[in-house]
CSV table of C-alpha atoms and ligand atoms in Angstrom, one decimal:
chain,number,residue,atom,x,y,z
A,81,MET,CA,-0.8,-23.6,-3.1
A,82,ARG,CA,-2.7,-20.2,-2.7
A,83,PHE,CA,-2.1,-18.1,0.4
A,84,THR,CA,-2.6,-14.3,0.6
A,85,VAL,CA,-0.9,-12.0,3.1
A,86,ALA,CA,-2.7,-8.6,3.5
A,87,LEU,CA,-0.8,-5.7,4.9
A,88,ASP,CA,-2.4,-2.5,5.2
A,89,GLY,CA,-1.5,0.6,7.3
A,90,PRO,CA,-0.7,4.2,6.8
A,91,ALA,CA,2.4,5.7,5.2
A,92,ALA,CA,5.8,5.0,6.4
A,93,ALA,CA,4.6,2.4,9.0
A,94,GLY,CA,7.0,-0.3,7.6
A,95,LYS,CA,4.7,-2.2,5.3
A,96,GLY,CA,7.0,-2.4,2.5
A,97,THR,CA,9.9,-3.7,4.6
A,98,ILE,CA,7.7,-6.0,6.3
A,99,GLY,CA,6.0,-7.0,3.1
A,100,ARG,CA,9.4,-7.8,1.3
A,101,ALA,CA,10.9,-9.6,4.5
A,102,VAL,CA,7.7,-11.8,4.8
A,103,ALA,CA,7.6,-12.6,1.1
A,104,ALA,CA,11.3,-13.6,1.0
A,105,HIS,CA,10.8,-15.7,4.2
A,106,PHE,CA,7.9,-17.8,2.8
A,107,GLY,CA,8.9,-17.6,-0.9
A,108,PHE,CA,5.9,-15.6,-1.7
A,109,ALA,CA,5.6,-13.0,-4.6
A,110,HIS,CA,5.2,-9.4,-3.2
A,111,LEU,CA,3.2,-6.5,-4.6
A,112,ASP,CA,3.6,-3.0,-3.2
A,113,THR,CA,0.0,-1.6,-4.4
A,114,GLY,CA,0.9,1.8,-3.5
A,115,LEU,CA,3.0,1.8,-6.8
A,116,LEU,CA,-0.1,1.3,-9.0
A,117,TYR,CA,-1.7,4.5,-7.5
A,118,ARG,CA,1.8,6.4,-7.6
A,119,ALA,CA,1.9,5.3,-11.5
A,120,VAL,CA,-1.6,6.3,-12.2
A,121,GLY,CA,-1.1,9.7,-10.1
A,122,VAL,CA,2.3,10.8,-11.8
A,123,GLN,CA,0.7,10.1,-15.3
A,124,ALA,CA,-2.5,12.0,-14.5
A,125,MET,CA,-0.1,14.9,-13.2
A,126,GLN,CA,2.2,14.8,-16.3
A,127,ASP,CA,-0.8,15.2,-18.6
A,128,GLY,CA,-0.8,18.9,-17.3
A,129,ARG,CA,-4.5,19.2,-16.7
A,130,GLY,CA,-3.7,20.7,-13.2
A,131,VAL,CA,-7.0,19.4,-11.7
A,132,ILE,CA,-7.2,15.6,-12.1
A,133,ASP,CA,-10.1,14.6,-14.2
A,134,PRO,CA,-11.7,11.3,-12.9
A,135,ASP,CA,-12.6,10.1,-16.3
A,136,TRP,CA,-9.1,10.5,-17.5
A,137,ALA,CA,-7.4,9.1,-14.4
A,138,GLY,CA,-9.7,6.0,-14.9
A,139,GLU,CA,-8.5,5.7,-18.3
A,140,ILE,CA,-4.8,5.8,-17.3
A,141,ALA,CA,-5.4,3.2,-14.7
A,142,ARG,CA,-7.2,0.8,-17.2
A,143,ARG,CA,-4.2,1.1,-19.6
A,144,LEU,CA,-1.6,0.6,-16.9
A,145,LYS,CA,1.1,-2.0,-17.7
A,146,PRO,CA,3.4,-3.7,-15.4
A,147,GLU,CA,6.5,-2.0,-16.8
A,148,ASP,CA,4.9,1.2,-15.5
A,149,LEU,CA,5.6,0.2,-12.0
A,150,GLY,CA,9.2,0.4,-12.6
A,151,ARG,CA,9.4,4.1,-13.8
A,152,GLU,CA,11.6,6.5,-12.1
A,153,GLY,CA,10.1,9.2,-9.8
A,154,LEU,CA,7.5,7.1,-8.2
A,155,ARG,CA,8.8,7.2,-4.7
A,156,THR,CA,8.9,11.1,-4.3
A,157,ARG,CA,6.7,12.8,-1.9
A,158,ILE,CA,4.8,14.7,-4.8
A,159,ALA,CA,4.0,11.1,-6.4
A,160,GLY,CA,2.7,10.1,-2.9
A,161,GLN,CA,0.3,13.1,-2.8
A,162,ALA,CA,-0.8,12.4,-6.3
A,163,ALA,CA,-1.3,8.8,-5.8
A,164,SER,CA,-3.4,9.6,-2.7
A,165,LYS,CA,-5.6,12.0,-4.8
A,166,VAL,CA,-6.4,9.6,-7.5
A,167,ALA,CA,-6.8,6.7,-4.9
A,168,ALA,CA,-9.8,8.6,-3.9
A,169,LEU,CA,-11.5,8.2,-7.3
A,170,PRO,CA,-13.9,5.1,-7.6
A,171,GLU,CA,-13.0,4.9,-11.4
A,172,VAL,CA,-9.3,4.3,-10.6
A,173,ARG,CA,-9.9,1.9,-7.8
A,174,GLN,CA,-12.2,-0.1,-9.9
A,175,ALA,CA,-9.7,-0.4,-12.7
A,176,LEU,CA,-7.0,-1.7,-10.5
A,177,LEU,CA,-9.0,-4.3,-8.7
A,178,ALA,CA,-8.9,-7.1,-10.8
A,179,PHE,CA,-5.0,-7.1,-11.4
A,180,GLN,CA,-4.6,-7.0,-7.6
A,181,ARG,CA,-6.9,-9.9,-7.0
A,182,ASP,CA,-5.3,-11.9,-9.5
A,183,PHE,CA,-1.9,-11.4,-8.0
A,184,ALA,CA,-3.2,-12.2,-4.6
A,185,ARG,CA,-4.5,-15.6,-5.8
A,186,ARG,CA,-1.5,-16.4,-7.9
A,187,GLU,CA,0.1,-20.0,-7.4
A,188,GLY,CA,2.6,-20.0,-4.7
A,189,GLY,CA,1.5,-17.5,-2.4
A,190,ALA,CA,1.4,-13.6,-2.4
A,191,VAL,CA,1.8,-10.6,0.0
A,192,LEU,CA,0.1,-7.4,-0.9
A,193,ASP,CA,0.7,-4.1,1.0
A,194,GLY,CA,-1.6,-1.2,0.8
A,195,ARG,CA,-4.6,0.3,2.5
A,196,ASP,CA,-7.5,-1.8,1.6
A,197,ILE,CA,-6.2,-5.2,1.0
A,198,GLY,CA,-7.8,-7.0,3.9
A,199,THR,CA,-11.0,-5.0,3.6
A,200,VAL,CA,-11.9,-4.7,-0.1
A,201,ILE,CA,-9.3,-6.3,-2.4
A,202,CYS,CA,-8.9,-9.6,-0.4
A,203,PRO,CA,-11.4,-9.8,2.3
A,204,ALA,CA,-10.8,-13.7,2.6
A,205,ALA,CA,-6.9,-13.4,2.8
A,206,GLU,CA,-5.6,-16.1,4.9
A,207,ALA,CA,-3.4,-13.5,7.1
A,208,LYS,CA,-4.0,-10.1,7.6
A,209,LEU,CA,-1.9,-7.5,9.5
A,210,PHE,CA,-2.6,-3.8,10.2
A,211,VAL,CA,0.9,-2.2,10.4
A,212,THR,CA,1.0,1.2,12.1
A,213,ALA,CA,3.2,3.5,14.1
A,214,SER,CA,2.9,7.0,15.5
A,215,ASP,CA,2.7,10.1,13.4
A,216,GLU,CA,6.1,11.4,14.7
A,217,VAL,CA,7.9,8.1,14.2
A,218,ARG,CA,6.6,7.8,10.8
A,219,ALA,CA,7.5,11.3,10.0
A,220,GLN,CA,11.0,10.8,11.4
A,221,ARG,CA,11.7,7.7,9.2
A,222,ARG,CA,10.5,9.6,5.9
A,223,TRP,CA,12.4,12.7,6.8
A,224,LYS,CA,15.6,10.5,7.3
A,225,GLU,CA,15.1,9.0,4.0
A,226,GLU,CA,14.0,12.2,2.0
A,227,GLY,CA,15.5,15.1,4.0
A,228,GLY,CA,13.9,18.5,3.7
A,229,GLU,CA,12.2,20.1,6.7
A,230,TYR,CA,10.6,17.7,9.4
A,231,ALA,CA,7.7,19.8,10.0
A,232,ALA,CA,6.7,19.6,6.1
A,233,VAL,CA,7.3,15.8,6.1
A,234,LEU,CA,5.0,15.5,9.1
A,235,ALA,CA,2.3,17.7,7.8
A,236,ASP,CA,2.5,16.0,4.4
A,237,LEU,CA,2.1,12.5,5.9
A,238,ARG,CA,-0.8,13.8,8.0
A,239,ALA,CA,-2.6,15.1,5.1
A,240,ARG,CA,-2.2,12.0,3.1
A,241,ASP,CA,-3.3,9.7,6.1
A,242,ARG,CA,-6.6,12.0,6.4
A,243,ARG,CA,-7.3,11.7,2.8
A,244,ASP,CA,-6.6,8.0,2.6
A,245,ALA,CA,-8.9,7.4,5.9
A,246,GLU,CA,-11.7,9.8,5.1
A,247,ARG,CA,-12.6,8.9,1.5
A,248,THR,CA,-15.6,7.0,0.8
A,249,ASP,CA,-14.4,4.5,-1.4
A,250,ALA,CA,-12.3,1.7,0.3
A,251,PRO,CA,-11.0,4.0,3.0
A,252,MET,CA,-7.9,3.0,5.1
A,253,VAL,CA,-9.0,1.1,8.0
A,254,ALA,CA,-7.9,-2.0,9.7
A,255,ALA,CA,-10.0,-5.2,8.8
A,256,ALA,CA,-12.0,-6.6,11.9
A,257,ASP,CA,-10.1,-9.8,11.7
A,258,ALA,CA,-6.5,-8.0,11.3
A,259,VAL,CA,-3.7,-8.4,13.7
A,260,LEU,CA,-2.3,-4.8,14.8
A,261,LEU,CA,1.3,-4.4,14.6
A,262,ASP,CA,2.6,-1.1,16.1
A,263,THR,CA,6.3,-0.7,14.9
A,264,SER,CA,6.9,2.6,16.9
A,265,ASP,CA,9.2,1.1,19.4
A,266,LEU,CA,10.3,-2.1,17.4
A,267,SER,CA,13.5,-2.6,15.4
A,268,ILE,CA,13.2,-3.8,11.9
A,269,ASP,CA,14.1,-7.2,12.8
A,270,ALA,CA,11.7,-7.4,15.7
A,271,ALA,CA,8.8,-6.1,13.4
A,272,VAL,CA,9.6,-8.6,10.8
A,273,ALA,CA,9.9,-11.3,13.3
A,274,GLU,CA,6.5,-10.6,14.7
A,275,ALA,CA,5.0,-10.5,11.2
A,276,VAL,CA,6.5,-13.6,10.2
A,277,ALA,CA,5.3,-15.5,13.3
A,278,HIS,CA,1.7,-14.4,12.7
A,279,VAL,CA,1.9,-15.5,9.1
A,280,GLN,CA,3.2,-18.8,10.2
A,281,SER,CA,0.5,-19.3,12.7
A,282,ARG,CA,-2.2,-18.7,10.2
A,283,PHE,CA,-0.3,-20.8,7.5
A,284,ASP,CA,-0.2,-23.5,10.2
A,285,ALA,CA,-4.0,-23.1,10.9
A,286,VAL,CA,-5.1,-23.1,7.3
A,287,ARG,CA,-2.9,-25.9,6.1
A,288,GLY,CA,-3.4,-27.6,9.3
B,1211,DC,O1,1.8,2.9,0.2
B,1211,DC,P1,2.1,4.2,-0.6
B,1211,DC,O2,2.6,5.5,0.2
B,1211,DC,O3,3.0,4.0,-1.8
B,1211,DC,O4,0.8,4.9,-1.3
B,1211,DC,C1,0.5,6.0,-2.1
B,1211,DC,C2,-0.9,6.2,-2.0
B,1211,DC,O5,-1.7,5.4,-2.7
B,1211,DC,C3,-1.7,6.4,-0.5
B,1211,DC,O6,-1.5,7.5,-0.1
B,1211,DC,C4,-2.9,5.9,-0.9
B,1211,DC,C5,-3.0,5.1,-2.1
B,1211,DC,N1,-3.1,3.7,-1.8
B,1211,DC,C6,-4.4,3.2,-1.8
B,1211,DC,O7,-5.4,4.0,-1.7
B,1211,DC,N2,-4.7,1.9,-1.7
B,1211,DC,C7,-3.6,0.9,-1.7
B,1211,DC,N3,-4.0,-0.4,-1.7
B,1211,DC,C8,-2.5,1.5,-1.8
B,1211,DC,C9,-2.1,2.8,-2.0
């Protein structure tokens, strides 16, 4: 049985939490695709070239191994910014495409969360959700996790959203056939319940 759930949306909208819960509910595998870009971004940064060289970042992406996704330091704000920068490079996106598509079509079902899953990686995904929330709510969530200055967290989030939405290659955008899920005023349980209900309805429609 193959069944792909594409979960896209901006940073801190709740994709990760929803993705893990949906995967657990249906017994599907889950891939946080942001980790791929974070791993490439952090390595490109650590190589100390200051300005990220597209060819070199592409090489890092081609050599990426599954164990690189478990490295420490990938969840930091700096890693997020580095990820967003390398994610704008077509060389990097191209190098990470096959791994994501293979994951999506694995036996037993898969949930992938990211920015371009429903549009570029898996345009034929059986279920698509675009998870969003207001800038302020998303910044509040990040700020509670990370601390620091709220205004800086909000500015950082907006800068990342802008870069992700305005890049030419696979920009963050809701697929025409994605269901919108605004989590601004929803509890985690309520957001998960809505996502599960949508996936279940698509599952019933496809499996009929
Ligand atoms: O979801 P995240 O915050 O971990 O993602 C980090 C960055 O990686 C994000 O700012 C943009 C990029 N990204 C992407 O371009 N495409 C994806 N499918 C996932 C993440």
